[in-house]
PDB file of C-alpha atoms in Angstrom:
ATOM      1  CA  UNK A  20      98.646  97.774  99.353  1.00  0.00           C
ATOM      2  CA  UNK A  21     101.512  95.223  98.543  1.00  0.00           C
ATOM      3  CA  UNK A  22     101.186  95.660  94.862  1.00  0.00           C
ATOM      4  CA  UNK A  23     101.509  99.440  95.307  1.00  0.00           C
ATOM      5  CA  UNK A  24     104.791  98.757  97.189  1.00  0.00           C
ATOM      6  CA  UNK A  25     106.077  95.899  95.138  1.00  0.00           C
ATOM      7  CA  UNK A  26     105.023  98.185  92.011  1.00  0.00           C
ATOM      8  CA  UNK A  27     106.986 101.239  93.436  1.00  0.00           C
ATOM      9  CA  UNK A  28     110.190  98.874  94.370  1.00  0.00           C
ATOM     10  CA  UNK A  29     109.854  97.842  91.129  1.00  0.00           C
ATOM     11  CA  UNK A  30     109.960 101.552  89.122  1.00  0.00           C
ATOM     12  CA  UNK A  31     113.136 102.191  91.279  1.00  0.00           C
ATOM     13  CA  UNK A  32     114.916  98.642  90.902  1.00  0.00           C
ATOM     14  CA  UNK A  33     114.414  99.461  87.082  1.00  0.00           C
ATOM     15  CA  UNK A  34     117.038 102.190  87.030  1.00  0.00           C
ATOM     16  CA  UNK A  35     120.828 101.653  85.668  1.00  0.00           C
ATOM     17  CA  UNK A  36     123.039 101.946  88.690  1.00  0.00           C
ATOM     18  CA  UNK A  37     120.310 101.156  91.628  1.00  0.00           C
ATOM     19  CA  UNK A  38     121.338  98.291  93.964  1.00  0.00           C
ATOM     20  CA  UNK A  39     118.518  98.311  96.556  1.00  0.00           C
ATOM     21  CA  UNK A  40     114.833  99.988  96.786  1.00  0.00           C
ATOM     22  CA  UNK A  41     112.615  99.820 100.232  1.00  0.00           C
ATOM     23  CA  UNK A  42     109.133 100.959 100.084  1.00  0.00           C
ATOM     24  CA  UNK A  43     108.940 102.392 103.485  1.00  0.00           C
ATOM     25  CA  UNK A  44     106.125 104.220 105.732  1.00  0.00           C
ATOM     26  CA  UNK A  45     102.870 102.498 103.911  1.00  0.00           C
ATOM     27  CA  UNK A  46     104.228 103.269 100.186  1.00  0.00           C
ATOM     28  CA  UNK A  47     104.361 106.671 101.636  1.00  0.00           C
ATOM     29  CA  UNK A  48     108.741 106.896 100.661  1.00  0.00           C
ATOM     30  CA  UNK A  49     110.756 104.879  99.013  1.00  0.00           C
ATOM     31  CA  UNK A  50     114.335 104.859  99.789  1.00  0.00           C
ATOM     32  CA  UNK A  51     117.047 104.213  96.552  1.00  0.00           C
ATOM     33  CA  UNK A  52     120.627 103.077  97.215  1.00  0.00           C
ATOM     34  CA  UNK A  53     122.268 103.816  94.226  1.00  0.00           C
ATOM     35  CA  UNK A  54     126.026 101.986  93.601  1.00  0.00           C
ATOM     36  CA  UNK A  55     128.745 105.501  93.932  1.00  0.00           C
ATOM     37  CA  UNK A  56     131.205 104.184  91.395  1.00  0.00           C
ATOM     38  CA  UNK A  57     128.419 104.019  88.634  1.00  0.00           C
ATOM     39  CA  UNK A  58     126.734 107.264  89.577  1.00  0.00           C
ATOM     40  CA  UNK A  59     127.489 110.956  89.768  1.00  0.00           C
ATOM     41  CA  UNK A  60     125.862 112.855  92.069  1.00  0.00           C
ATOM     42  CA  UNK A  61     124.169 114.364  89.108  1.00  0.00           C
ATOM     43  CA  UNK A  62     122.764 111.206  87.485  1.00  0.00           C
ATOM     44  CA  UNK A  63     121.453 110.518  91.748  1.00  0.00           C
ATOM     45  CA  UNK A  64     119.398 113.456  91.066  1.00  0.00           C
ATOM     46  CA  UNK A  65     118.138 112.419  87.542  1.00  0.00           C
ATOM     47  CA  UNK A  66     117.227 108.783  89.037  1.00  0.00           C
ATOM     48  CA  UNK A  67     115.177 110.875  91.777  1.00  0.00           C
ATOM     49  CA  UNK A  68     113.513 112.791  89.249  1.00  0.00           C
ATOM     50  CA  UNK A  69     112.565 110.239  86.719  1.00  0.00           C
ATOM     51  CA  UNK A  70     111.530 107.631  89.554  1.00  0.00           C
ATOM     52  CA  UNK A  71     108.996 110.487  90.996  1.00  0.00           C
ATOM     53  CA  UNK A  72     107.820 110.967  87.322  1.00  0.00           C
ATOM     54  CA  UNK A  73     106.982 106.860  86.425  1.00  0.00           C
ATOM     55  CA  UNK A  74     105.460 106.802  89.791  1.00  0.00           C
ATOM     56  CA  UNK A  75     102.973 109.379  89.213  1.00  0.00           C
ATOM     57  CA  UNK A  76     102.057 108.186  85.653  1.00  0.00           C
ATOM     58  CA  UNK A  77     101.827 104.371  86.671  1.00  0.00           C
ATOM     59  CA  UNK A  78     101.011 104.122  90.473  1.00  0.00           C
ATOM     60  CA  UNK A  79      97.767 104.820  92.387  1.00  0.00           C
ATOM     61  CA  UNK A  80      98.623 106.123  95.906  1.00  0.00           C
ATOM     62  CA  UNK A  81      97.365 108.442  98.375  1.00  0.00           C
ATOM     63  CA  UNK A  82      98.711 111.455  99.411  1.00  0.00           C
ATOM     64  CA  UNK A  83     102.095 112.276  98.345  1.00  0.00           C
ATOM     65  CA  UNK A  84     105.767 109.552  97.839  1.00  0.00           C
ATOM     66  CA  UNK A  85     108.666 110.937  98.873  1.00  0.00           C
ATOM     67  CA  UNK A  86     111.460 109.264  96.787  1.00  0.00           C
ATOM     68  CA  UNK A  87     114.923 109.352  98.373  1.00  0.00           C
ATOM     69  CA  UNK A  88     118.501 108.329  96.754  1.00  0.00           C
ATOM     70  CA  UNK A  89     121.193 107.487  98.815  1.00  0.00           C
ATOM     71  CA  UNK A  90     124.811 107.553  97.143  1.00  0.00           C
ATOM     72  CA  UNK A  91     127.328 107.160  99.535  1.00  0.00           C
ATOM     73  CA  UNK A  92     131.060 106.424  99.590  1.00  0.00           C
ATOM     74  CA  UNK A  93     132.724 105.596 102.933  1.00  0.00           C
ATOM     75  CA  UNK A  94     136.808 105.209 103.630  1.00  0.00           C
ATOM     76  CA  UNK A  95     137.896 103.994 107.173  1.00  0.00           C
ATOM     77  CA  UNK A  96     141.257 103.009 107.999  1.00  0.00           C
ATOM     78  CA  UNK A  97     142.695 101.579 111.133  1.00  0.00           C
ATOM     79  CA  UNK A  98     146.365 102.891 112.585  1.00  0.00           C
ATOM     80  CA  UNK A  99     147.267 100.064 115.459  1.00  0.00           C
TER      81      UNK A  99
END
């Protein structure tokens, strides 16, 4: 069990532009913050894809991984 999570964190931490990877839900998801300023919302996609791929041709799990990338960009300003 915590080789198939530290194996899946792994596959994702691997990827040019990921800054933090959280096997979640018994190896069941894995969540992928990806940083905005070195990723298009296209290459988010392409991360998604080829983590889902290396997962299914190096990890055994049961049932199904969801594999979710977060790229997010936030602004807040404060008028006093």
């Amino acid at each position: 069990y915590v080789k198939r999570l530290k194996a899946i964190e792994g596959i994702a931490m691997s990827k040019f532009g990921v800054i933090e990877a959280y096997a979640i839900s018994a190896g069941r998801e894995i969540r992928v913050m990806v940083d905005p300023g070195k990723t298009t919302d296209d290459e988010a996609l392409r991360i998604a894809i080829d983590i889902r791929d290396e997962i299914k041709a190096n990890v055994t799990y049961p049932g199904t991984v969801t594999v979710t990338v977060i790229r997010e960009t936030r602004a807040q300003q404060v008028a006093k």
